[in-house]
Short mmCIF file of N, CA and C in Angstrom, two decimals:
data_model
loop_
_atom_site.label_atom_id
_atom_site.label_comp_id
_atom_site.label_asym_id
_atom_site.label_seq_id
_atom_site.Cartn_x
_atom_site.Cartn_y
_atom_site.Cartn_z
N MET A 1 114.79 78.80 97.94
CA MET A 1 115.95 79.96 98.89
C MET A 1 116.99 78.99 99.34
N GLU A 2 117.79 79.43 99.63
CA GLU A 2 119.44 79.39 100.11
C GLU A 2 119.56 80.33 101.38
N ILE A 3 120.73 79.53 102.12
CA ILE A 3 121.01 79.94 103.02
C ILE A 3 122.13 80.15 103.55
N LEU A 4 123.14 80.71 103.60
CA LEU A 4 124.16 80.79 104.46
C LEU A 4 124.78 81.53 105.56
N LYS A 5 125.29 80.57 106.41
CA LYS A 5 125.19 81.17 107.70
C LYS A 5 126.96 81.09 108.28
N PHE A 6 127.32 81.77 108.37
CA PHE A 6 128.58 82.56 109.28
C PHE A 6 128.70 83.14 110.48
N GLU A 7 129.76 82.89 111.54
CA GLU A 7 130.14 83.92 112.00
C GLU A 7 131.19 84.50 112.14
N LEU A 8 130.95 85.73 112.20
CA LEU A 8 131.79 86.97 112.40
C LEU A 8 132.12 87.95 113.61
N TYR A 9 133.35 87.82 114.41
CA TYR A 9 133.96 88.39 115.42
C TYR A 9 135.21 89.05 115.53
N GLY A 10 135.21 90.24 116.24
CA GLY A 10 136.25 90.59 116.42
C GLY A 10 135.95 91.26 117.64
N ASN A 11 137.31 91.45 118.74
CA ASN A 11 137.46 92.05 119.62
C ASN A 11 137.66 93.83 119.41
N PHE A 12 136.34 94.44 119.88
CA PHE A 12 136.21 95.66 119.81
C PHE A 12 136.06 96.38 118.51
N ALA A 13 134.92 95.73 117.93
CA ALA A 13 134.46 95.66 116.66
C ALA A 13 133.88 96.94 116.53
N HIS A 14 133.35 97.87 115.79
CA HIS A 14 132.60 98.71 115.71
C HIS A 14 132.37 99.25 113.88
N PHE A 15 130.97 99.63 113.80
CA PHE A 15 130.84 100.28 112.35
C PHE A 15 130.22 101.58 112.87
N LYS A 16 130.78 102.29 111.90
CA LYS A 16 131.06 103.81 112.01
C LYS A 16 128.78 104.31 111.36
N LYS A 17 128.08 104.68 112.32
CA LYS A 17 127.41 105.64 111.79
C LYS A 17 127.60 106.85 111.20
N PRO A 18 126.49 107.62 110.35
CA PRO A 18 127.09 108.46 109.38
C PRO A 18 126.42 109.60 110.01
N THR A 19 126.36 109.79 111.24
CA THR A 19 125.75 110.91 111.87
C THR A 19 127.37 110.93 113.08
N ILE A 20 126.90 112.69 113.21
CA ILE A 20 127.94 113.12 114.22
C ILE A 20 127.49 114.13 115.13
N LEU A 21 127.20 114.21 116.07
CA LEU A 21 126.92 114.82 117.54
C LEU A 21 128.00 115.81 117.63
N SER A 22 127.31 117.11 117.58
CA SER A 22 128.35 118.13 118.54
C SER A 22 127.88 118.19 120.47
N VAL A 23 128.51 118.06 120.80
CA VAL A 23 128.47 117.87 122.46
C VAL A 23 129.63 119.33 122.90
N SER A 24 129.18 120.06 123.81
CA SER A 24 130.32 121.12 123.97
C SER A 24 131.01 121.45 123.22
N SER A 25 130.99 121.80 122.07
CA SER A 25 131.95 122.20 120.85
C SER A 25 132.90 121.24 120.76
N ALA A 26 132.63 119.95 121.25
CA ALA A 26 133.31 118.95 120.63
C ALA A 26 132.82 117.61 120.14
N GLU A 27 133.21 117.24 118.92
CA GLU A 27 132.57 115.83 118.01
C GLU A 27 132.36 115.15 118.15
N ARG A 28 131.55 113.64 118.55
CA ARG A 28 131.59 112.70 118.96
C ARG A 28 131.13 111.85 117.61
N LYS A 29 131.91 110.82 117.19
CA LYS A 29 131.37 109.93 116.31
C LYS A 29 130.73 108.75 117.00
N LEU A 30 129.65 108.67 116.97
CA LEU A 30 128.95 107.31 117.23
C LEU A 30 128.92 106.14 116.20
N SER A 31 129.19 104.90 116.94
CA SER A 31 129.09 103.80 116.45
C SER A 31 128.38 102.82 116.28
N TYR A 32 128.16 101.59 115.69
CA TYR A 32 127.27 100.56 116.41
C TYR A 32 128.08 99.45 116.96
N SER A 33 127.59 98.68 117.50
CA SER A 33 128.45 98.04 117.99
C SER A 33 128.06 96.40 117.49
N GLN A 34 127.30 96.72 116.66
CA GLN A 34 126.94 95.11 115.60
C GLN A 34 126.65 95.66 114.35
N LEU A 35 126.86 94.25 113.77
CA LEU A 35 127.09 94.71 112.21
C LEU A 35 125.67 95.19 111.62
N THR A 36 125.93 95.79 110.73
CA THR A 36 124.28 96.20 110.12
C THR A 36 124.46 95.71 108.51
N PRO A 37 123.69 95.77 108.31
CA PRO A 37 123.05 94.89 106.72
C PRO A 37 123.98 95.92 105.77
N VAL A 38 124.02 96.85 105.65
CA VAL A 38 125.13 97.58 104.37
C VAL A 38 126.31 97.25 104.75
N ALA A 39 126.48 96.88 105.85
CA ALA A 39 128.39 96.58 106.12
C ALA A 39 128.28 95.21 105.46
N LEU A 40 126.88 94.27 105.82
CA LEU A 40 127.41 92.68 105.84
C LEU A 40 127.07 92.90 104.07
N LYS A 41 126.44 93.83 103.10
CA LYS A 41 126.21 93.37 101.77
C LYS A 41 128.03 93.93 101.24
N GLY A 42 128.12 95.18 101.84
CA GLY A 42 129.53 95.39 101.87
C GLY A 42 130.61 94.01 101.68
N ILE A 43 131.09 93.78 102.69
CA ILE A 43 131.80 92.49 102.93
C ILE A 43 131.50 91.93 102.31
N LEU A 44 130.49 91.02 101.74
CA LEU A 44 130.18 89.83 100.43
C LEU A 44 130.21 90.80 99.50
N GLY A 45 129.82 91.54 99.85
CA GLY A 45 130.53 92.39 97.31
C GLY A 45 132.10 92.30 97.75
N ALA A 46 133.34 92.99 98.52
CA ALA A 46 133.93 92.73 98.62
C ALA A 46 134.56 91.21 98.27
N ILE A 47 134.16 90.18 99.04
CA ILE A 47 134.67 89.09 98.42
C ILE A 47 134.20 88.22 97.26
N LEU A 48 132.80 88.75 97.12
CA LEU A 48 132.51 88.83 95.45
C LEU A 48 133.33 89.38 94.56
N GLY A 49 134.21 90.72 94.66
CA GLY A 49 134.93 91.12 93.53
C GLY A 49 134.01 92.54 93.39
N TYR A 50 133.19 93.37 93.88
CA TYR A 50 132.26 94.45 93.58
C TYR A 50 133.42 95.32 93.57
N SER A 51 132.80 96.58 93.17
CA SER A 51 133.62 97.77 93.62
C SER A 51 132.53 98.14 94.68
N GLY A 52 133.52 99.63 95.47
CA GLY A 52 132.57 99.97 96.53
C GLY A 52 132.53 101.64 96.53
N LEU A 53 132.66 102.21 97.30
CA LEU A 53 132.02 103.66 97.04
C LEU A 53 133.30 104.27 96.94
N SER A 54 134.45 104.03 96.78
CA SER A 54 135.49 105.33 96.21
C SER A 54 135.76 104.98 95.23
N LYS A 55 135.15 104.22 94.38
CA LYS A 55 135.20 103.58 92.70
C LYS A 55 134.01 104.48 92.28
N ALA A 56 132.78 104.37 92.89
CA ALA A 56 131.47 104.89 92.17
C ALA A 56 131.85 106.24 92.73
N ILE A 57 132.36 107.18 93.75
CA ILE A 57 132.51 108.09 93.77
C ILE A 57 133.24 108.92 92.45
N LYS A 58 134.19 108.49 92.31
CA LYS A 58 135.65 108.83 90.89
C LYS A 58 134.40 108.57 89.42
N LYS A 59 133.74 108.03 89.42
CA LYS A 59 133.26 107.77 88.10
C LYS A 59 131.73 108.10 88.04
N SER A 60 131.50 108.45 89.46
CA SER A 60 129.55 109.14 89.40
C SER A 60 128.74 108.09 89.12
N GLU A 61 128.99 106.72 89.37
CA GLU A 61 128.19 105.76 89.04
C GLU A 61 127.79 105.12 90.38
N PRO A 62 126.39 104.42 90.43
CA PRO A 62 126.01 103.56 91.59
C PRO A 62 126.84 103.01 92.32
N ILE A 63 126.93 102.77 93.66
CA ILE A 63 128.08 101.83 94.43
C ILE A 63 127.23 100.17 93.87
N GLU A 64 128.64 99.78 93.03
CA GLU A 64 128.42 98.31 92.74
C GLU A 64 128.03 97.52 93.18
N PHE A 65 127.90 97.26 94.86
CA PHE A 65 127.93 96.44 95.47
C PHE A 65 126.73 95.92 95.63
N LEU A 66 126.35 97.65 96.47
CA LEU A 66 124.85 98.05 96.52
C LEU A 66 123.72 97.46 95.13
N ASP A 67 124.10 97.85 94.21
CA ASP A 67 123.43 97.49 92.94
C ASP A 67 122.83 96.35 92.47
N LYS A 68 124.21 95.06 92.54
CA LYS A 68 124.31 93.77 92.64
C LYS A 68 123.75 93.16 93.48
N LEU A 69 123.33 93.39 95.01
CA LEU A 69 123.25 92.84 95.90
C LEU A 69 122.06 93.28 96.56
N LYS A 70 120.84 94.44 95.57
CA LYS A 70 119.86 95.14 95.90
C LYS A 70 118.83 94.03 96.40
N ASP A 71 118.87 92.65 95.66
CA ASP A 71 117.80 91.86 96.23
C ASP A 71 117.80 90.37 97.56
N LEU A 72 119.06 90.97 97.43
CA LEU A 72 119.55 90.14 98.50
C LEU A 72 118.81 89.97 99.79
N HIS A 73 118.02 89.50 100.59
CA HIS A 73 117.19 89.68 101.43
C HIS A 73 117.93 89.05 103.14
N LEU A 74 118.35 89.67 103.98
CA LEU A 74 119.27 89.44 105.05
C LEU A 74 119.02 89.07 106.04
N SER A 75 118.60 88.33 106.76
CA SER A 75 118.45 88.15 108.36
C SER A 75 119.60 88.03 109.35
N LEU A 76 119.71 88.75 110.27
CA LEU A 76 121.25 89.25 111.20
C LEU A 76 120.61 88.78 112.48
N ILE A 77 121.44 88.06 112.81
CA ILE A 77 121.29 87.12 114.33
C ILE A 77 122.31 87.68 114.71
N HIS A 78 122.31 88.66 116.24
CA HIS A 78 123.21 88.81 117.46
C HIS A 78 123.02 87.96 118.40
N ILE A 79 124.29 87.34 118.57
CA ILE A 79 124.06 86.42 119.80
C ILE A 79 124.99 87.12 120.90
#
């Protein structure tokens, strides 16, 4: 087993949820305040040079970074 440990932070960072709530005819988009496993796989995939969602949609292919990193087991610790 190999371990990669790093610290990632940003002032006012957030990660969008795919859900949208309708409240009083106004839409509010919700977000996570912490890094999600899929977002981390996307960051690692970008570092490794794998393509993301936009290329997959154009070519009707699976998302490359998700396909290549599907066996990657993650453990996220939020402090």
